[in-house]
PDB file of C-alpha atoms in Angstrom:
ATOM      1  CA  MET A   1      32.553 -47.073   0.483  1.00  0.00           C
ATOM      2  CA  LYS A   2      36.063 -48.654   0.802  1.00  0.00           C
ATOM      3  CA  ARG A   3      35.864 -52.008   2.558  1.00  0.00           C
ATOM      4  CA  ILE A   4      37.937 -52.976   5.385  1.00  0.00           C
ATOM      5  CA  THR A   5      41.481 -54.413   4.981  1.00  0.00           C
ATOM      6  CA  SER A   6      44.037 -55.602   7.347  1.00  0.00           C
ATOM      7  CA  LEU A   7      46.313 -52.826   6.261  1.00  0.00           C
ATOM      8  CA  LEU A   8      43.748 -49.932   6.889  1.00  0.00           C
ATOM      9  CA  VAL A   9      43.018 -51.376  10.355  1.00  0.00           C
ATOM     10  CA  MET A  10      46.666 -51.313  10.905  1.00  0.00           C
ATOM     11  CA  PHE A  11      46.850 -47.873  10.558  1.00  0.00           C
ATOM     12  CA  ALA A  12      43.770 -47.261  12.463  1.00  0.00           C
ATOM     13  CA  LEU A  13      45.592 -49.029  15.370  1.00  0.00           C
ATOM     14  CA  LEU A  14      48.808 -46.878  14.687  1.00  0.00           C
ATOM     15  CA  LEU A  15      47.158 -43.693  15.029  1.00  0.00           C
ATOM     16  CA  ALA A  16      45.474 -44.878  18.185  1.00  0.00           C
ATOM     17  CA  SER A  17      48.892 -46.142  19.828  1.00  0.00           C
ATOM     18  CA  ALA A  18      50.536 -43.053  18.851  1.00  0.00           C
ATOM     19  CA  ALA A  19      48.061 -40.863  20.597  1.00  0.00           C
ATOM     20  CA  HIS A  20      48.321 -42.528  23.670  1.00  0.00           C
ATOM     21  CA  ALA A  21      52.253 -43.091  23.809  1.00  0.00           C
ATOM     22  CA  GLN A  22      52.793 -39.708  25.491  1.00  0.00           C
ATOM     23  CA  SER A  23      53.521 -38.469  21.523  1.00  0.00           C
ATOM     24  CA  GLY A  24      53.405 -34.619  22.564  1.00  0.00           C
ATOM     25  CA  ILE A  25      49.761 -34.461  20.501  1.00  0.00           C
ATOM     26  CA  PRO A  26      47.196 -33.499  22.740  1.00  0.00           C
ATOM     27  CA  ILE A  27      44.245 -35.841  23.296  1.00  0.00           C
ATOM     28  CA  TYR A  28      40.561 -34.046  23.459  1.00  0.00           C
ATOM     29  CA  GLY A  29      37.749 -35.727  24.685  1.00  0.00           C
ATOM     30  CA  TYR A  30      34.078 -34.803  24.162  1.00  0.00           C
ATOM     31  CA  LYS A  31      30.818 -33.865  25.724  1.00  0.00           C
ATOM     32  CA  VAL A  32      27.458 -34.083  23.856  1.00  0.00           C
ATOM     33  CA  VAL A  33      25.585 -30.215  24.234  1.00  0.00           C
ATOM     34  CA  HIS A  34      22.422 -31.518  22.032  1.00  0.00           C
ATOM     35  CA  THR A  35      21.507 -34.637  19.717  1.00  0.00           C
ATOM     36  CA  TYR A  36      19.715 -34.123  16.434  1.00  0.00           C
ATOM     37  CA  PRO A  37      17.970 -36.734  14.381  1.00  0.00           C
ATOM     38  CA  HIS A  38      19.596 -38.304  11.347  1.00  0.00           C
ATOM     39  CA  ASP A  39      18.572 -40.765   8.741  1.00  0.00           C
ATOM     40  CA  THR A  40      19.787 -44.341   9.318  1.00  0.00           C
ATOM     41  CA  ALA A  41      19.507 -44.831   5.511  1.00  0.00           C
ATOM     42  CA  ALA A  42      22.138 -41.961   5.003  1.00  0.00           C
ATOM     43  CA  TYR A  43      25.503 -43.416   4.418  1.00  0.00           C
ATOM     44  CA  THR A  44      27.337 -39.876   5.178  1.00  0.00           C
ATOM     45  CA  GLU A  45      30.439 -38.827   2.749  1.00  0.00           C
ATOM     46  CA  GLY A  46      30.103 -35.429   3.237  1.00  0.00           C
ATOM     47  CA  LEU A  47      28.535 -32.674   5.619  1.00  0.00           C
ATOM     48  CA  PHE A  48      28.431 -28.913   6.064  1.00  0.00           C
ATOM     49  CA  TYR A  49      26.659 -26.456   7.869  1.00  0.00           C
ATOM     50  CA  LEU A  50      25.529 -23.283   6.253  1.00  0.00           C
ATOM     51  CA  ASP A  51      22.809 -20.600   7.309  1.00  0.00           C
ATOM     52  CA  GLY A  52      20.765 -22.495   9.675  1.00  0.00           C
ATOM     53  CA  TYR A  53      20.784 -25.782   7.533  1.00  0.00           C
ATOM     54  CA  LEU A  54      22.849 -29.011   7.260  1.00  0.00           C
ATOM     55  CA  TYR A  55      23.839 -30.331   3.866  1.00  0.00           C
ATOM     56  CA  GLU A  56      24.940 -33.936   3.296  1.00  0.00           C
ATOM     57  CA  SER A  57      26.086 -36.014   0.578  1.00  0.00           C
ATOM     58  CA  THR A  58      25.843 -39.922   0.854  1.00  0.00           C
ATOM     59  CA  GLY A  59      27.382 -42.675  -1.121  1.00  0.00           C
ATOM     60  CA  THR A  60      26.747 -46.091  -2.139  1.00  0.00           C
ATOM     61  CA  GLU A  61      25.944 -46.712  -5.880  1.00  0.00           C
ATOM     62  CA  GLY A  62      22.691 -45.913  -6.993  1.00  0.00           C
ATOM     63  CA  GLU A  63      21.765 -44.523  -3.640  1.00  0.00           C
ATOM     64  CA  SER A  64      24.011 -41.114  -3.672  1.00  0.00           C
ATOM     65  CA  THR A  65      22.426 -38.150  -2.612  1.00  0.00           C
ATOM     66  CA  ILE A  66      22.901 -34.571  -1.682  1.00  0.00           C
ATOM     67  CA  CYS A  67      20.395 -33.255   0.856  1.00  0.00           C
ATOM     68  CA  LYS A  68      19.562 -30.077   2.456  1.00  0.00           C
ATOM     69  CA  LEU A  69      18.217 -30.749   6.021  1.00  0.00           C
ATOM     70  CA  ASP A  70      16.158 -29.219   8.870  1.00  0.00           C
ATOM     71  CA  LEU A  71      18.855 -29.447  11.622  1.00  0.00           C
ATOM     72  CA  ALA A  72      16.182 -29.883  14.606  1.00  0.00           C
ATOM     73  CA  THR A  73      14.099 -32.427  12.854  1.00  0.00           C
ATOM     74  CA  GLY A  74      16.440 -33.910  10.055  1.00  0.00           C
ATOM     75  CA  LYS A  75      13.553 -33.328   7.537  1.00  0.00           C
ATOM     76  CA  VAL A  76      14.760 -33.449   3.962  1.00  0.00           C
ATOM     77  CA  LEU A  77      14.006 -29.909   2.605  1.00  0.00           C
ATOM     78  CA  GLN A  78      15.634 -30.308  -0.863  1.00  0.00           C
ATOM     79  CA  LYS A  79      17.446 -33.455  -2.576  1.00  0.00           C
ATOM     80  CA  VAL A  80      19.019 -34.403  -5.709  1.00  0.00           C
ATOM     81  CA  ASP A  81      20.303 -37.886  -6.733  1.00  0.00           C
ATOM     82  CA  LEU A  82      23.327 -39.046  -8.235  1.00  0.00           C
ATOM     83  CA  PRO A  83      22.966 -41.493 -10.645  1.00  0.00           C
ATOM     84  CA  PRO A  84      25.053 -44.838 -11.257  1.00  0.00           C
ATOM     85  CA  PRO A  85      27.666 -45.209 -11.828  1.00  0.00           C
ATOM     86  CA  ASP A  86      28.800 -42.528  -9.747  1.00  0.00           C
ATOM     87  CA  TYR A  87      29.500 -42.866  -6.097  1.00  0.00           C
ATOM     88  CA  GLY A  88      28.698 -39.772  -4.185  1.00  0.00           C
ATOM     89  CA  GLU A  89      31.409 -38.291  -1.801  1.00  0.00           C
ATOM     90  CA  GLY A  90      32.331 -34.877  -0.463  1.00  0.00           C
ATOM     91  CA  ILE A  91      30.360 -31.845  -0.642  1.00  0.00           C
ATOM     92  CA  VAL A  92      31.411 -27.967  -0.176  1.00  0.00           C
ATOM     93  CA  ALA A  93      29.709 -24.807  -0.713  1.00  0.00           C
ATOM     94  CA  TRP A  94      31.421 -22.061  -2.636  1.00  0.00           C
ATOM     95  CA  LYS A  95      29.619 -18.752  -3.108  1.00  0.00           C
ATOM     96  CA  ASN A  96      26.490 -19.626  -5.002  1.00  0.00           C
ATOM     97  CA  ARG A  97      27.535 -23.106  -6.201  1.00  0.00           C
ATOM     98  CA  LEU A  98      27.576 -26.511  -4.173  1.00  0.00           C
ATOM     99  CA  ILE A  99      30.518 -28.858  -5.469  1.00  0.00           C
ATOM    100  CA  GLN A 100      30.271 -32.408  -5.216  1.00  0.00           C
ATOM    101  CA  LEU A 101      33.066 -35.510  -5.650  1.00  0.00           C
ATOM    102  CA  THR A 102      32.828 -38.927  -6.699  1.00  0.00           C
ATOM    103  CA  TRP A 103      34.785 -41.788  -5.249  1.00  0.00           C
ATOM    104  CA  GLN A 104      36.432 -43.488  -8.358  1.00  0.00           C
ATOM    105  CA  SER A 105      34.696 -42.091 -11.244  1.00  0.00           C
ATOM    106  CA  GLN A 106      37.547 -39.319 -11.446  1.00  0.00           C
ATOM    107  CA  ARG A 107      34.986 -36.507 -11.600  1.00  0.00           C
ATOM    108  CA  GLY A 108      33.055 -33.915  -9.489  1.00  0.00           C
ATOM    109  CA  TYR A 109      29.854 -31.954 -10.302  1.00  0.00           C
ATOM    110  CA  VAL A 110      28.852 -28.271  -9.625  1.00  0.00           C
ATOM    111  CA  TYR A 111      25.369 -27.298  -8.654  1.00  0.00           C
ATOM    112  CA  ASP A 112      23.560 -24.037  -8.132  1.00  0.00           C
ATOM    113  CA  LEU A 113      23.556 -24.071  -4.405  1.00  0.00           C
ATOM    114  CA  LYS A 114      19.815 -22.722  -4.451  1.00  0.00           C
ATOM    115  CA  SER A 115      18.264 -24.782  -6.706  1.00  0.00           C
ATOM    116  CA  PHE A 116      20.522 -28.058  -7.123  1.00  0.00           C
ATOM    117  CA  LYS A 117      20.471 -27.814 -10.730  1.00  0.00           C
ATOM    118  CA  ARG A 118      23.608 -29.382 -12.133  1.00  0.00           C
ATOM    119  CA  LEU A 119      25.867 -26.489 -13.657  1.00  0.00           C
ATOM    120  CA  SER A 120      29.153 -28.586 -14.977  1.00  0.00           C
ATOM    121  CA  GLN A 121      31.413 -31.154 -13.956  1.00  0.00           C
ATOM    122  CA  PHE A 122      35.222 -31.464 -13.408  1.00  0.00           C
ATOM    123  CA  SER A 123      37.754 -33.839 -13.462  1.00  0.00           C
ATOM    124  CA  TYR A 124      40.670 -34.852 -11.138  1.00  0.00           C
ATOM    125  CA  PRO A 125      43.172 -38.064 -10.780  1.00  0.00           C
ATOM    126  CA  GLY A 126      42.640 -40.492  -8.360  1.00  0.00           C
ATOM    127  CA  GLU A 127      40.063 -41.000  -5.524  1.00  0.00           C
ATOM    128  CA  GLY A 128      37.814 -38.153  -4.390  1.00  0.00           C
ATOM    129  CA  TRP A 129      36.715 -38.467  -0.452  1.00  0.00           C
ATOM    130  CA  ALA A 130      36.078 -34.994   1.102  1.00  0.00           C
ATOM    131  CA  LEU A 131      36.006 -31.183   0.919  1.00  0.00           C
ATOM    132  CA  THR A 132      35.974 -28.108   3.122  1.00  0.00           C
ATOM    133  CA  THR A 133      36.942 -24.715   2.473  1.00  0.00           C
ATOM    134  CA  ASP A 134      38.667 -21.752   4.583  1.00  0.00           C
ATOM    135  CA  GLY A 135      36.797 -19.207   2.651  1.00  0.00           C
ATOM    136  CA  HIS A 136      39.574 -18.756   0.283  1.00  0.00           C
ATOM    137  CA  ARG A 137      41.034 -21.998  -1.020  1.00  0.00           C
ATOM    138  CA  ILE A 138      39.349 -25.227  -1.081  1.00  0.00           C
ATOM    139  CA  TYR A 139      40.728 -28.569   0.479  1.00  0.00           C
ATOM    140  CA  MET A 140      40.274 -32.246  -0.853  1.00  0.00           C
ATOM    141  CA  SER A 141      41.159 -35.310   0.711  1.00  0.00           C
ATOM    142  CA  ASP A 142      41.476 -38.694  -1.294  1.00  0.00           C
ATOM    143  CA  GLY A 143      42.047 -41.523   1.533  1.00  0.00           C
ATOM    144  CA  THR A 144      45.770 -40.909   1.597  1.00  0.00           C
ATOM    145  CA  ALA A 145      48.010 -38.562   3.531  1.00  0.00           C
ATOM    146  CA  THR A 146      47.913 -35.795   1.247  1.00  0.00           C
ATOM    147  CA  ILE A 147      45.270 -33.163   1.324  1.00  0.00           C
ATOM    148  CA  ARG A 148      45.101 -31.192  -2.142  1.00  0.00           C
ATOM    149  CA  VAL A 149      44.655 -27.472  -1.998  1.00  0.00           C
ATOM    150  CA  LEU A 150      42.081 -26.334  -5.123  1.00  0.00           C
ATOM    151  CA  ASP A 151      41.748 -23.238  -6.718  1.00  0.00           C
ATOM    152  CA  PRO A 152      37.965 -22.855  -6.036  1.00  0.00           C
ATOM    153  CA  GLU A 153      36.953 -20.854  -9.501  1.00  0.00           C
ATOM    154  CA  THR A 154      38.798 -23.512 -11.771  1.00  0.00           C
ATOM    155  CA  LEU A 155      38.820 -26.669  -9.046  1.00  0.00           C
ATOM    156  CA  LYS A 156      42.328 -27.227 -10.187  1.00  0.00           C
ATOM    157  CA  GLN A 157      45.086 -28.243  -7.944  1.00  0.00           C
ATOM    158  CA  VAL A 158      47.506 -25.685  -6.916  1.00  0.00           C
ATOM    159  CA  ASP A 159      49.126 -27.106  -3.806  1.00  0.00           C
ATOM    160  CA  LYS A 160      48.901 -29.796  -1.477  1.00  0.00           C
ATOM    161  CA  ILE A 161      49.457 -30.742   2.338  1.00  0.00           C
ATOM    162  CA  GLU A 162      51.215 -33.564   3.574  1.00  0.00           C
ATOM    163  CA  VAL A 163      49.651 -34.730   6.705  1.00  0.00           C
ATOM    164  CA  THR A 164      51.862 -36.417   9.355  1.00  0.00           C
ATOM    165  CA  ALA A 165      51.477 -37.707  13.091  1.00  0.00           C
ATOM    166  CA  MET A 166      54.819 -38.193  14.935  1.00  0.00           C
ATOM    167  CA  GLY A 167      56.774 -37.804  11.827  1.00  0.00           C
ATOM    168  CA  ARG A 168      54.780 -40.582   9.844  1.00  0.00           C
ATOM    169  CA  PRO A 169      52.310 -39.743   7.065  1.00  0.00           C
ATOM    170  CA  LEU A 170      48.777 -40.341   8.438  1.00  0.00           C
ATOM    171  CA  LEU A 171      46.668 -42.333   5.867  1.00  0.00           C
ATOM    172  CA  ASN A 172      43.008 -42.500   5.560  1.00  0.00           C
ATOM    173  CA  LEU A 173      42.228 -38.727   5.865  1.00  0.00           C
ATOM    174  CA  ASN A 174      38.418 -38.480   5.023  1.00  0.00           C
ATOM    175  CA  GLU A 175      35.511 -36.054   5.727  1.00  0.00           C
ATOM    176  CA  LEU A 176      37.037 -32.564   6.368  1.00  0.00           C
ATOM    177  CA  GLU A 177      35.960 -29.389   7.954  1.00  0.00           C
ATOM    178  CA  TRP A 178      37.841 -26.112   8.402  1.00  0.00           C
ATOM    179  CA  VAL A 179      37.488 -24.925  12.408  1.00  0.00           C
ATOM    180  CA  LYS A 180      39.372 -22.115  13.689  1.00  0.00           C
ATOM    181  CA  GLY A 181      42.250 -21.931  11.254  1.00  0.00           C
ATOM    182  CA  GLN A 182      42.794 -25.626  11.484  1.00  0.00           C
ATOM    183  CA  LEU A 183      41.738 -28.770   9.161  1.00  0.00           C
ATOM    184  CA  TYR A 184      39.374 -31.155  11.287  1.00  0.00           C
ATOM    185  CA  ALA A 185      39.522 -34.735   9.611  1.00  0.00           C
ATOM    186  CA  ASN A 186      38.169 -37.980  10.045  1.00  0.00           C
ATOM    187  CA  VAL A 187      40.358 -40.528  10.378  1.00  0.00           C
ATOM    188  CA  TRP A 188      38.648 -43.525   8.337  1.00  0.00           C
ATOM    189  CA  LEU A 189      38.064 -46.929  10.666  1.00  0.00           C
ATOM    190  CA  THR A 190      39.027 -45.106  13.772  1.00  0.00           C
ATOM    191  CA  GLN A 191      37.258 -43.055  16.227  1.00  0.00           C
ATOM    192  CA  ASN A 192      39.374 -40.173  16.008  1.00  0.00           C
ATOM    193  CA  ILE A 193      39.215 -36.791  14.382  1.00  0.00           C
ATOM    194  CA  VAL A 194      42.730 -35.212  13.995  1.00  0.00           C
ATOM    195  CA  ARG A 195      43.378 -31.544  14.337  1.00  0.00           C
ATOM    196  CA  ILE A 196      45.878 -30.500  11.403  1.00  0.00           C
ATOM    197  CA  ASP A 197      47.730 -27.158  11.298  1.00  0.00           C
ATOM    198  CA  PRO A 198      47.366 -26.774   7.243  1.00  0.00           C
ATOM    199  CA  ALA A 199      50.699 -24.597   7.241  1.00  0.00           C
ATOM    200  CA  SER A 200      52.936 -27.379   8.489  1.00  0.00           C
ATOM    201  CA  GLY A 201      50.834 -30.465   7.791  1.00  0.00           C
ATOM    202  CA  LYS A 202      51.566 -31.768  11.462  1.00  0.00           C
ATOM    203  CA  VAL A 203      48.743 -33.575  13.587  1.00  0.00           C
ATOM    204  CA  VAL A 204      48.499 -31.155  16.589  1.00  0.00           C
ATOM    205  CA  GLY A 205      45.591 -32.566  18.468  1.00  0.00           C
ATOM    206  CA  VAL A 206      43.248 -35.976  18.349  1.00  0.00           C
ATOM    207  CA  ILE A 207      39.580 -35.658  19.116  1.00  0.00           C
ATOM    208  CA  ASN A 208      38.716 -39.135  20.849  1.00  0.00           C
ATOM    209  CA  LEU A 209      35.054 -39.710  20.205  1.00  0.00           C
ATOM    210  CA  THR A 210      35.441 -43.288  21.760  1.00  0.00           C
ATOM    211  CA  GLY A 211      31.731 -43.954  23.024  1.00  0.00           C
ATOM    212  CA  LEU A 212      29.834 -41.797  20.800  1.00  0.00           C
ATOM    213  CA  ALA A 213      29.046 -44.551  18.015  1.00  0.00           C
ATOM    214  CA  PRO A 214      25.793 -46.381  18.310  1.00  0.00           C
ATOM    215  CA  ASP A 215      25.549 -50.137  19.683  1.00  0.00           C
ATOM    216  CA  PRO A 216      27.016 -52.090  16.747  1.00  0.00           C
ATOM    217  CA  LYS A 217      24.143 -54.343  17.073  1.00  0.00           C
ATOM    218  CA  THR A 218      21.444 -51.597  15.808  1.00  0.00           C
ATOM    219  CA  LEU A 219      23.729 -50.749  12.722  1.00  0.00           C
ATOM    220  CA  THR A 220      23.257 -52.066   9.320  1.00  0.00           C
ATOM    221  CA  ASP A 221      26.929 -52.917   8.560  1.00  0.00           C
ATOM    222  CA  PRO A 222      28.761 -52.337  11.795  1.00  0.00           C
ATOM    223  CA  GLY A 223      32.302 -52.534  10.053  1.00  0.00           C
ATOM    224  CA  ASN A 224      31.614 -49.838   7.554  1.00  0.00           C
ATOM    225  CA  ASP A 225      28.663 -47.774   9.587  1.00  0.00           C
ATOM    226  CA  VAL A 226      31.694 -45.746  10.964  1.00  0.00           C
ATOM    227  CA  LEU A 227      32.624 -42.356  12.313  1.00  0.00           C
ATOM    228  CA  ASN A 228      32.080 -39.995   9.065  1.00  0.00           C
ATOM    229  CA  GLY A 229      30.715 -36.480   9.108  1.00  0.00           C
ATOM    230  CA  ILE A 230      31.774 -32.847  10.799  1.00  0.00           C
ATOM    231  CA  ALA A 231      30.131 -29.644  10.228  1.00  0.00           C
ATOM    232  CA  TYR A 232      31.088 -26.417  12.089  1.00  0.00           C
ATOM    233  CA  ASP A 233      28.696 -23.193  12.441  1.00  0.00           C
ATOM    234  CA  ALA A 234      31.225 -20.765  12.704  1.00  0.00           C
ATOM    235  CA  LYS A 235      28.771 -17.854  14.046  1.00  0.00           C
ATOM    236  CA  ARG A 236      27.491 -19.873  16.921  1.00  0.00           C
ATOM    237  CA  ASP A 237      30.737 -21.786  17.498  1.00  0.00           C
ATOM    238  CA  ARG A 238      28.953 -25.413  17.101  1.00  0.00           C
ATOM    239  CA  LEU A 239      30.619 -28.633  15.994  1.00  0.00           C
ATOM    240  CA  PHE A 240      28.497 -31.437  14.825  1.00  0.00           C
ATOM    241  CA  VAL A 241      29.651 -35.107  13.960  1.00  0.00           C
ATOM    242  CA  THR A 242      28.029 -38.039  12.892  1.00  0.00           C
ATOM    243  CA  GLY A 243      28.442 -41.455  11.423  1.00  0.00           C
ATOM    244  CA  LYS A 244      27.503 -43.627   8.432  1.00  0.00           C
ATOM    245  CA  ARG A 245      23.922 -44.565   8.937  1.00  0.00           C
ATOM    246  CA  TRP A 246      23.900 -43.382  12.323  1.00  0.00           C
ATOM    247  CA  PRO A 247      20.532 -42.440  13.952  1.00  0.00           C
ATOM    248  CA  SER A 248      21.783 -39.197  15.422  1.00  0.00           C
ATOM    249  CA  VAL A 249      23.948 -35.996  14.748  1.00  0.00           C
ATOM    250  CA  TYR A 250      25.730 -34.782  17.724  1.00  0.00           C
ATOM    251  CA  GLU A 251      26.610 -31.343  18.660  1.00  0.00           C
ATOM    252  CA  ILE A 252      29.749 -31.647  21.042  1.00  0.00           C
ATOM    253  CA  THR A 253      32.063 -29.327  22.828  1.00  0.00           C
ATOM    254  CA  LEU A 254      35.697 -30.522  23.327  1.00  0.00           C
ATOM    255  CA  THR A 255      37.241 -31.394  26.738  1.00  0.00           C
ATOM    256  CA  PRO A 256      40.716 -30.590  27.479  1.00  0.00           C
ATOM    257  CA  PRO A 257      43.239 -33.032  27.276  1.00  0.00           C
ATOM    258  CA  PRO A 258      43.935 -34.852  30.864  1.00  0.00           C
ATOM    259  CA  ALA A 259      46.558 -33.255  32.812  1.00  0.00           C
ATOM    260  CA  GLU A 260      50.095 -34.889  32.693  1.00  0.00           C
ATOM    261  CA  HIS A 261      51.736 -35.766  35.919  1.00  0.00           C
TER     262      HIS A 261
END
């Protein structure tokens, strides 16, 4: 997915510098609570937790899948493949359906959540990156600073959120998760998850996950096997994160921003 360019790296560095320039945006650390196995062949594009299971979508043309996983073991309990030329991206559950984006095909697919049987497809302009829901609406990222708001029944765009950090548009918003009234978003090519106020679009916090990624020497493609994947268990208040082809899913808790002097 989305190869590195100097422009993208520049925006990654911009976010990092902004976060550490006494911007007034709180910077949270993390503590690993538990580590779970993750398939190192899984090029993670979407992730969510539901009723005791992880659901994961993977990318790469010809290798894209949706899997229902046993959290404790990483075992694949159910799987559906996405044939070429589609490139799988974000997923979300809505009622008894599972909704999937594709990267550049400008179409998504709707499946029966229980059987993974494909039911229908829908279209959208531009790229598809990630999906999440607050239980009322669906939110979609497309790699820009705009998060689209979709009607969950028609899957048509009904609104949008322009995301800014320090007054500037924040590009490369990737995997999304709704957590306690905020949108959490991976920022592609960084070690950061941003916390977004959906009402204003402002970044109100940054979770710095530096040090969580595996040793680059152990990764298939270190430049692209980056942090991507956020899932939240609202009932037990558990936050899970992973990355593309990473060997582990991490359950983490946030540590408070350092005290200012």
